[in-house]
């Protein structure tokens, strides 16, 4: 089942960077790291993914350690609308993406 | 571009009845997934279609659940007969093939209540 470990909750001040950690010590060489989030009861929303290198898109940055056993999702300027449950997922990618969502981290962005 | 749509948004049925959930993926997406979250639990994978073929149905809980994707377009998930423990939110997601498969687009979900 879930192959990742995340803290159950985190707080962040609005406008500050939110750094969400994830441990995935059993990750295989061909597995990707994905981050999704779920706002309220909506369907999960894709944020970013990576294999080895750090990645950045318009939403966030993903920092993966050199041994790939952990990663950090960075929301550079958190807003109140970023309050959500954030899921770190490892999966083989491509047409083999059977996601295990785990419990995630509830990020509370406060004014 | 229209997103993934699911119908109905909410369904209330009695134990023993049959319910059919529908998912319309984003046009052109070969991959279609079903997930569900039962009360208080995590989101769980149910199955994965590639076009009209079942790639992986290892998450289907039992033979009361039947998923189809005729013609590789929309998909249906039938629960027959429904049990109380089937209550929860059923999500559908779709993605492109190849490198596009990294991003799954989720629908808003169907909330199923079995009484």
PDB file of C-alpha atoms in Angstrom:
ATOM      1  CA  UNK A   1       0.000   0.000   0.000  1.00  0.00           C
ATOM      2  CA  UNK A   2       1.218   3.556   0.760  1.00  0.00           C
ATOM      3  CA  UNK A   3       4.993   3.688   0.430  1.00  0.00           C
ATOM      4  CA  UNK A   4       5.405   7.181   1.799  1.00  0.00           C
ATOM      5  CA  UNK A   5       5.450   8.834   5.226  1.00  0.00           C
ATOM      6  CA  UNK A   6       4.216  12.373   5.748  1.00  0.00           C
ATOM      7  CA  UNK A   7       3.476  14.482   8.840  1.00  0.00           C
ATOM      8  CA  UNK A   8      -0.275  14.586   9.492  1.00  0.00           C
ATOM      9  CA  UNK A   9      -0.481  18.371   9.584  1.00  0.00           C
ATOM     10  CA  UNK A  10       1.492  21.576   9.163  1.00  0.00           C
ATOM     11  CA  UNK A  11       0.810  25.273   9.558  1.00  0.00           C
ATOM     12  CA  UNK A  12       2.100  28.031   7.335  1.00  0.00           C
ATOM     13  CA  UNK A  13       1.672  31.795   7.400  1.00  0.00           C
ATOM     14  CA  UNK A  14       0.127  33.350   4.340  1.00  0.00           C
ATOM     15  CA  UNK A  15       2.779  34.679   1.975  1.00  0.00           C
ATOM     16  CA  UNK A  16       5.495  32.486   3.390  1.00  0.00           C
ATOM     17  CA  UNK A  17       6.980  29.381   1.805  1.00  0.00           C
ATOM     18  CA  UNK A  18       5.412  26.073   2.747  1.00  0.00           C
ATOM     19  CA  UNK A  19       7.841  23.155   2.849  1.00  0.00           C
ATOM     20  CA  UNK A  20       6.134  19.774   2.968  1.00  0.00           C
ATOM     21  CA  UNK A  21       8.388  16.771   3.636  1.00  0.00           C
ATOM     22  CA  UNK A  22       7.925  13.193   2.497  1.00  0.00           C
ATOM     23  CA  UNK A  23       9.893  10.045   3.232  1.00  0.00           C
ATOM     24  CA  UNK A  24       9.953   7.260   0.649  1.00  0.00           C
ATOM     25  CA  UNK A  25      12.898   5.151   1.759  1.00  0.00           C
ATOM     26  CA  UNK A  26      11.814   2.047  -0.194  1.00  0.00           C
ATOM     27  CA  UNK A  27      11.457   3.806  -3.533  1.00  0.00           C
ATOM     28  CA  UNK A  28      12.612   1.766  -6.516  1.00  0.00           C
ATOM     29  CA  UNK A  29      14.893   3.048  -9.230  1.00  0.00           C
ATOM     30  CA  UNK A  30      12.101   3.288 -11.769  1.00  0.00           C
ATOM     31  CA  UNK A  31       9.547   4.938  -9.503  1.00  0.00           C
ATOM     32  CA  UNK A  32       8.572   8.575  -9.723  1.00  0.00           C
ATOM     33  CA  UNK A  33       7.611  10.893  -6.891  1.00  0.00           C
ATOM     34  CA  UNK A  34       4.263  12.639  -7.354  1.00  0.00           C
ATOM     35  CA  UNK A  35       2.517  15.325  -5.376  1.00  0.00           C
ATOM     36  CA  UNK A  36      -1.220  15.853  -5.498  1.00  0.00           C
ATOM     37  CA  UNK A  37      -3.524  17.859  -3.284  1.00  0.00           C
ATOM     38  CA  UNK A  38      -7.186  17.704  -2.363  1.00  0.00           C
ATOM     39  CA  UNK A  39      -9.016  20.887  -1.490  1.00  0.00           C
ATOM     40  CA  UNK A  40     -12.089  20.212   0.632  1.00  0.00           C
ATOM     41  CA  UNK A  41     -13.907  17.277  -0.965  1.00  0.00           C
ATOM     42  CA  UNK A  42     -12.912  18.038  -4.537  1.00  0.00           C
ATOM     43  CA  UNK A  43     -11.090  15.531  -6.710  1.00  0.00           C
ATOM     44  CA  UNK A  44      -7.330  15.405  -6.172  1.00  0.00           C
ATOM     45  CA  UNK A  45      -5.300  17.879  -8.212  1.00  0.00           C
ATOM     46  CA  UNK A  46      -1.896  17.211  -9.764  1.00  0.00           C
ATOM     47  CA  UNK A  47       0.900  19.492  -8.564  1.00  0.00           C
ATOM     48  CA  UNK A  48       4.238  18.170  -9.745  1.00  0.00           C
ATOM     49  CA  UNK A  49       6.308  15.030 -10.241  1.00  0.00           C
ATOM     50  CA  UNK A  50       9.956  14.044 -10.551  1.00  0.00           C
ATOM     51  CA  UNK A  51      12.313  11.109 -10.910  1.00  0.00           C
ATOM     52  CA  UNK A  52      15.771  12.222  -9.810  1.00  0.00           C
ATOM     53  CA  UNK A  53      16.217  15.890 -10.557  1.00  0.00           C
ATOM     54  CA  UNK A  54      14.610  18.794  -8.805  1.00  0.00           C
ATOM     55  CA  UNK A  55      11.603  20.128 -10.660  1.00  0.00           C
ATOM     56  CA  UNK A  56       9.761  23.436 -10.763  1.00  0.00           C
ATOM     57  CA  UNK A  57       6.528  24.500 -12.355  1.00  0.00           C
ATOM     58  CA  UNK A  58       4.110  27.370 -11.931  1.00  0.00           C
ATOM     59  CA  UNK A  59       2.627  25.846  -8.802  1.00  0.00           C
ATOM     60  CA  UNK A  60       5.538  24.479  -6.828  1.00  0.00           C
ATOM     61  CA  UNK A  61       9.060  23.117  -6.630  1.00  0.00           C
ATOM     62  CA  UNK A  62      10.034  19.548  -5.873  1.00  0.00           C
ATOM     63  CA  UNK A  63      13.341  18.817  -4.206  1.00  0.00           C
ATOM     64  CA  UNK A  64      14.434  15.161  -4.247  1.00  0.00           C
ATOM     65  CA  UNK A  65      17.431  14.083  -2.178  1.00  0.00           C
ATOM     66  CA  UNK A  66      20.352  12.496  -3.977  1.00  0.00           C
ATOM     67  CA  UNK A  67      19.587   9.046  -2.538  1.00  0.00           C
ATOM     68  CA  UNK A  68      15.904   9.598  -3.523  1.00  0.00           C
ATOM     69  CA  UNK A  69      14.719   8.436  -0.104  1.00  0.00           C
ATOM     70  CA  UNK A  70      12.963  11.680   0.665  1.00  0.00           C
ATOM     71  CA  UNK A  71      11.607  14.775  -1.009  1.00  0.00           C
ATOM     72  CA  UNK A  72      10.183  18.186  -0.193  1.00  0.00           C
ATOM     73  CA  UNK A  73       7.375  20.030  -1.905  1.00  0.00           C
ATOM     74  CA  UNK A  74       7.809  23.780  -1.756  1.00  0.00           C
ATOM     75  CA  UNK A  75       4.961  26.231  -2.273  1.00  0.00           C
ATOM     76  CA  UNK A  76       6.938  29.464  -2.545  1.00  0.00           C
ATOM     77  CA  UNK A  77       4.251  31.934  -1.455  1.00  0.00           C
ATOM     78  CA  UNK A  78       1.389  30.125   0.243  1.00  0.00           C
ATOM     79  CA  UNK A  79      -2.077  31.637   0.029  1.00  0.00           C
ATOM     80  CA  UNK A  80      -5.250  30.790   1.913  1.00  0.00           C
ATOM     81  CA  UNK A  81      -6.414  28.867  -1.167  1.00  0.00           C
ATOM     82  CA  UNK A  82      -3.480  26.479  -0.717  1.00  0.00           C
ATOM     83  CA  UNK A  83      -5.097  25.069   2.422  1.00  0.00           C
ATOM     84  CA  UNK A  84      -5.591  21.427   1.485  1.00  0.00           C
ATOM     85  CA  UNK A  85      -4.433  17.873   2.093  1.00  0.00           C
ATOM     86  CA  UNK A  86      -1.189  17.225   0.224  1.00  0.00           C
ATOM     87  CA  UNK A  87      -0.331  13.708  -0.886  1.00  0.00           C
ATOM     88  CA  UNK A  88       3.120  12.409  -1.701  1.00  0.00           C
ATOM     89  CA  UNK A  89       2.917   9.318  -3.928  1.00  0.00           C
ATOM     90  CA  UNK A  90       5.484   7.036  -5.497  1.00  0.00           C
ATOM     91  CA  UNK A  91       4.570   5.121  -8.612  1.00  0.00           C
ATOM     92  CA  UNK A  92       6.075   3.581 -11.709  1.00  0.00           C
ATOM     93  CA  UNK A  93       4.662   6.243 -13.941  1.00  0.00           C
ATOM     94  CA  UNK A  94       3.467   6.156 -17.525  1.00  0.00           C
ATOM     95  CA  UNK A  95       0.718   3.563 -17.991  1.00  0.00           C
ATOM     96  CA  UNK A  96       1.398   1.913 -14.640  1.00  0.00           C
ATOM     97  CA  UNK A  97       0.202   4.695 -12.380  1.00  0.00           C
ATOM     98  CA  UNK A  98      -1.775   2.986  -9.660  1.00  0.00           C
ATOM     99  CA  UNK A  99      -1.658   5.669  -6.992  1.00  0.00           C
ATOM    100  CA  UNK A 100      -1.618   4.938  -3.271  1.00  0.00           C
ATOM    101  CA  UNK A 101      -2.705   8.158  -1.600  1.00  0.00           C
ATOM    102  CA  UNK A 102      -1.941   7.486   2.046  1.00  0.00           C
ATOM    103  CA  UNK A 103      -3.042   9.930   4.732  1.00  0.00           C
ATOM    104  CA  UNK A 104      -1.291  13.000   3.394  1.00  0.00           C
ATOM    105  CA  UNK A 105      -0.396  16.241   5.170  1.00  0.00           C
ATOM    106  CA  UNK A 106      -3.119  18.738   6.022  1.00  0.00           C
ATOM    107  CA  UNK A 107      -1.595  22.138   5.293  1.00  0.00           C
ATOM    108  CA  UNK A 108      -3.260  25.006   7.108  1.00  0.00           C
ATOM    109  CA  UNK A 109      -2.365  28.386   5.669  1.00  0.00           C
ATOM    110  CA  UNK A 110      -3.150  31.109   8.191  1.00  0.00           C
ATOM    111  CA  UNK A 111      -3.528  34.844   7.650  1.00  0.00           C
TER     112      UNK A 111
ATOM    113  CA  UNK B   1     -11.073  21.951 -22.571  1.00  0.00           C
ATOM    114  CA  UNK B   2     -13.736  20.130 -20.588  1.00  0.00           C
ATOM    115  CA  UNK B   3     -12.515  18.279 -17.542  1.00  0.00           C
ATOM    116  CA  UNK B   4     -13.438  14.854 -16.266  1.00  0.00           C
ATOM    117  CA  UNK B   5     -17.122  14.684 -15.502  1.00  0.00           C
ATOM    118  CA  UNK B   6     -18.961  12.249 -13.272  1.00  0.00           C
ATOM    119  CA  UNK B   7     -22.630  11.484 -12.940  1.00  0.00           C
ATOM    120  CA  UNK B   8     -24.491  11.569 -10.669  1.00  0.00           C
ATOM    121  CA  UNK B   9     -22.853  13.893  -8.182  1.00  0.00           C
ATOM    122  CA  UNK B  10     -24.745  12.247  -5.353  1.00  0.00           C
ATOM    123  CA  UNK B  11     -26.702   9.016  -5.105  1.00  0.00           C
ATOM    124  CA  UNK B  12     -28.687   7.666  -2.182  1.00  0.00           C
ATOM    125  CA  UNK B  13     -29.849   4.060  -2.464  1.00  0.00           C
ATOM    126  CA  UNK B  14     -31.015   1.311  -0.158  1.00  0.00           C
ATOM    127  CA  UNK B  15     -29.000  -1.732   0.692  1.00  0.00           C
ATOM    128  CA  UNK B  16     -29.515  -4.395  -1.934  1.00  0.00           C
ATOM    129  CA  UNK B  17     -30.250  -1.988  -4.767  1.00  0.00           C
ATOM    130  CA  UNK B  18     -28.121  -1.420  -7.839  1.00  0.00           C
ATOM    131  CA  UNK B  19     -26.335   1.800  -8.717  1.00  0.00           C
ATOM    132  CA  UNK B  20     -24.375   2.729 -11.828  1.00  0.00           C
ATOM    133  CA  UNK B  21     -21.846   5.521 -11.758  1.00  0.00           C
ATOM    134  CA  UNK B  22     -20.641   7.141 -14.942  1.00  0.00           C
ATOM    135  CA  UNK B  23     -17.366   8.825 -15.810  1.00  0.00           C
ATOM    136  CA  UNK B  24     -16.605  10.830 -18.929  1.00  0.00           C
ATOM    137  CA  UNK B  25     -12.852  11.313 -19.264  1.00  0.00           C
ATOM    138  CA  UNK B  26     -11.111  14.125 -21.058  1.00  0.00           C
ATOM    139  CA  UNK B  27     -11.358  13.531 -24.787  1.00  0.00           C
ATOM    140  CA  UNK B  28      -8.384  11.641 -26.143  1.00  0.00           C
ATOM    141  CA  UNK B  29      -7.256  10.269 -22.800  1.00  0.00           C
ATOM    142  CA  UNK B  30      -6.545   6.564 -23.132  1.00  0.00           C
ATOM    143  CA  UNK B  31      -6.053   5.962 -19.409  1.00  0.00           C
ATOM    144  CA  UNK B  32      -9.052   5.932 -17.104  1.00  0.00           C
ATOM    145  CA  UNK B  33      -8.921   5.164 -13.389  1.00  0.00           C
ATOM    146  CA  UNK B  34     -11.479   4.606 -10.667  1.00  0.00           C
ATOM    147  CA  UNK B  35     -10.696   5.365  -7.017  1.00  0.00           C
ATOM    148  CA  UNK B  36     -12.854   5.597  -3.937  1.00  0.00           C
ATOM    149  CA  UNK B  37     -12.731   6.958  -0.441  1.00  0.00           C
ATOM    150  CA  UNK B  38     -14.926   5.241   2.079  1.00  0.00           C
ATOM    151  CA  UNK B  39     -15.769   7.066   5.289  1.00  0.00           C
ATOM    152  CA  UNK B  40     -12.706   7.926   7.348  1.00  0.00           C
ATOM    153  CA  UNK B  41     -10.357   5.995   5.124  1.00  0.00           C
ATOM    154  CA  UNK B  42      -7.778   6.840   2.489  1.00  0.00           C
ATOM    155  CA  UNK B  43      -8.400   7.207  -1.215  1.00  0.00           C
ATOM    156  CA  UNK B  44      -8.008   3.724  -2.675  1.00  0.00           C
ATOM    157  CA  UNK B  45      -7.322   2.623  -6.226  1.00  0.00           C
ATOM    158  CA  UNK B  46      -9.993   0.405  -7.767  1.00  0.00           C
ATOM    159  CA  UNK B  47      -9.019  -0.196 -11.381  1.00  0.00           C
ATOM    160  CA  UNK B  48      -7.341   1.152 -14.488  1.00  0.00           C
ATOM    161  CA  UNK B  49      -8.440   1.018 -18.116  1.00  0.00           C
ATOM    162  CA  UNK B  50      -6.201   1.576 -21.090  1.00  0.00           C
ATOM    163  CA  UNK B  51      -8.671   2.401 -23.826  1.00  0.00           C
ATOM    164  CA  UNK B  52     -11.323  -0.318 -23.483  1.00  0.00           C
ATOM    165  CA  UNK B  53      -9.072  -2.903 -21.812  1.00  0.00           C
ATOM    166  CA  UNK B  54      -8.670  -3.437 -18.089  1.00  0.00           C
ATOM    167  CA  UNK B  55      -4.988  -2.884 -17.327  1.00  0.00           C
ATOM    168  CA  UNK B  56      -5.275  -3.471 -13.603  1.00  0.00           C
ATOM    169  CA  UNK B  57      -8.339  -4.318 -11.544  1.00  0.00           C
ATOM    170  CA  UNK B  58      -6.519  -5.421  -8.415  1.00  0.00           C
ATOM    171  CA  UNK B  59      -8.269  -2.835  -6.261  1.00  0.00           C
ATOM    172  CA  UNK B  60     -11.820  -3.959  -6.958  1.00  0.00           C
ATOM    173  CA  UNK B  61     -13.172  -5.046  -3.571  1.00  0.00           C
ATOM    174  CA  UNK B  62     -15.366  -7.953  -4.688  1.00  0.00           C
ATOM    175  CA  UNK B  63     -17.517  -9.263  -7.502  1.00  0.00           C
ATOM    176  CA  UNK B  64     -20.363  -6.915  -6.655  1.00  0.00           C
ATOM    177  CA  UNK B  65     -18.425  -4.256  -8.531  1.00  0.00           C
ATOM    178  CA  UNK B  66     -18.342  -4.261 -12.333  1.00  0.00           C
ATOM    179  CA  UNK B  67     -16.565  -1.650 -14.433  1.00  0.00           C
ATOM    180  CA  UNK B  68     -16.848  -1.239 -18.164  1.00  0.00           C
ATOM    181  CA  UNK B  69     -15.446   1.098 -20.748  1.00  0.00           C
ATOM    182  CA  UNK B  70     -17.114   0.279 -24.011  1.00  0.00           C
ATOM    183  CA  UNK B  71     -15.409   1.798 -27.040  1.00  0.00           C
ATOM    184  CA  UNK B  72     -12.694   3.284 -24.906  1.00  0.00           C
ATOM    185  CA  UNK B  73     -14.632   6.440 -24.138  1.00  0.00           C
ATOM    186  CA  UNK B  74     -16.822   6.812 -21.063  1.00  0.00           C
ATOM    187  CA  UNK B  75     -16.792   4.280 -18.247  1.00  0.00           C
ATOM    188  CA  UNK B  76     -19.404   2.933 -15.885  1.00  0.00           C
ATOM    189  CA  UNK B  77     -19.001   1.398 -12.460  1.00  0.00           C
ATOM    190  CA  UNK B  78     -21.914  -0.730 -11.330  1.00  0.00           C
ATOM    191  CA  UNK B  79     -22.438  -1.858  -7.774  1.00  0.00           C
ATOM    192  CA  UNK B  80     -24.886  -4.751  -7.480  1.00  0.00           C
ATOM    193  CA  UNK B  81     -26.160  -5.347  -4.867  1.00  0.00           C
ATOM    194  CA  UNK B  82     -25.008  -2.357  -2.844  1.00  0.00           C
ATOM    195  CA  UNK B  83     -23.959  -2.841   0.779  1.00  0.00           C
ATOM    196  CA  UNK B  84     -23.657  -0.303   3.589  1.00  0.00           C
ATOM    197  CA  UNK B  85     -19.859  -0.407   3.443  1.00  0.00           C
ATOM    198  CA  UNK B  86     -19.932   0.758  -0.179  1.00  0.00           C
ATOM    199  CA  UNK B  87     -20.846   4.260   0.964  1.00  0.00           C
ATOM    200  CA  UNK B  88     -18.212   6.805   0.108  1.00  0.00           C
ATOM    201  CA  UNK B  89     -16.950   9.045  -2.662  1.00  0.00           C
ATOM    202  CA  UNK B  90     -16.026   7.481  -5.984  1.00  0.00           C
ATOM    203  CA  UNK B  91     -13.508   9.383  -8.077  1.00  0.00           C
ATOM    204  CA  UNK B  92     -12.681   8.905 -11.710  1.00  0.00           C
ATOM    205  CA  UNK B  93      -9.458  10.148 -13.278  1.00  0.00           C
ATOM    206  CA  UNK B  94      -8.047  10.150 -16.787  1.00  0.00           C
ATOM    207  CA  UNK B  95      -4.665  10.757 -18.355  1.00  0.00           C
ATOM    208  CA  UNK B  96      -2.911  10.665 -21.675  1.00  0.00           C
ATOM    209  CA  UNK B  97      -0.578   7.856 -22.672  1.00  0.00           C
ATOM    210  CA  UNK B  98       3.192   7.912 -22.397  1.00  0.00           C
ATOM    211  CA  UNK B  99       4.747  10.919 -20.692  1.00  0.00           C
ATOM    212  CA  UNK B 100       1.300  12.454 -20.363  1.00  0.00           C
ATOM    213  CA  UNK B 101       0.294   9.647 -18.031  1.00  0.00           C
ATOM    214  CA  UNK B 102       2.107  11.357 -15.182  1.00  0.00           C
ATOM    215  CA  UNK B 103      -0.748  13.799 -14.707  1.00  0.00           C
ATOM    216  CA  UNK B 104      -4.069  12.289 -13.778  1.00  0.00           C
ATOM    217  CA  UNK B 105      -7.037  14.617 -14.029  1.00  0.00           C
ATOM    218  CA  UNK B 106      -9.658  13.848 -11.437  1.00  0.00           C
ATOM    219  CA  UNK B 107     -13.374  14.380 -11.642  1.00  0.00           C
ATOM    220  CA  UNK B 108     -15.406  15.912  -8.807  1.00  0.00           C
ATOM    221  CA  UNK B 109     -16.502  12.501  -7.567  1.00  0.00           C
ATOM    222  CA  UNK B 110     -19.818  10.775  -6.958  1.00  0.00           C
ATOM    223  CA  UNK B 111     -20.930  10.596  -3.354  1.00  0.00           C
ATOM    224  CA  UNK B 112     -22.695   7.279  -2.797  1.00  0.00           C
ATOM    225  CA  UNK B 113     -24.790   6.762   0.297  1.00  0.00           C
ATOM    226  CA  UNK B 114     -26.198   3.294   0.966  1.00  0.00           C
ATOM    227  CA  UNK B 115     -28.871   3.195   3.662  1.00  0.00           C
TER     228      UNK B 115
END
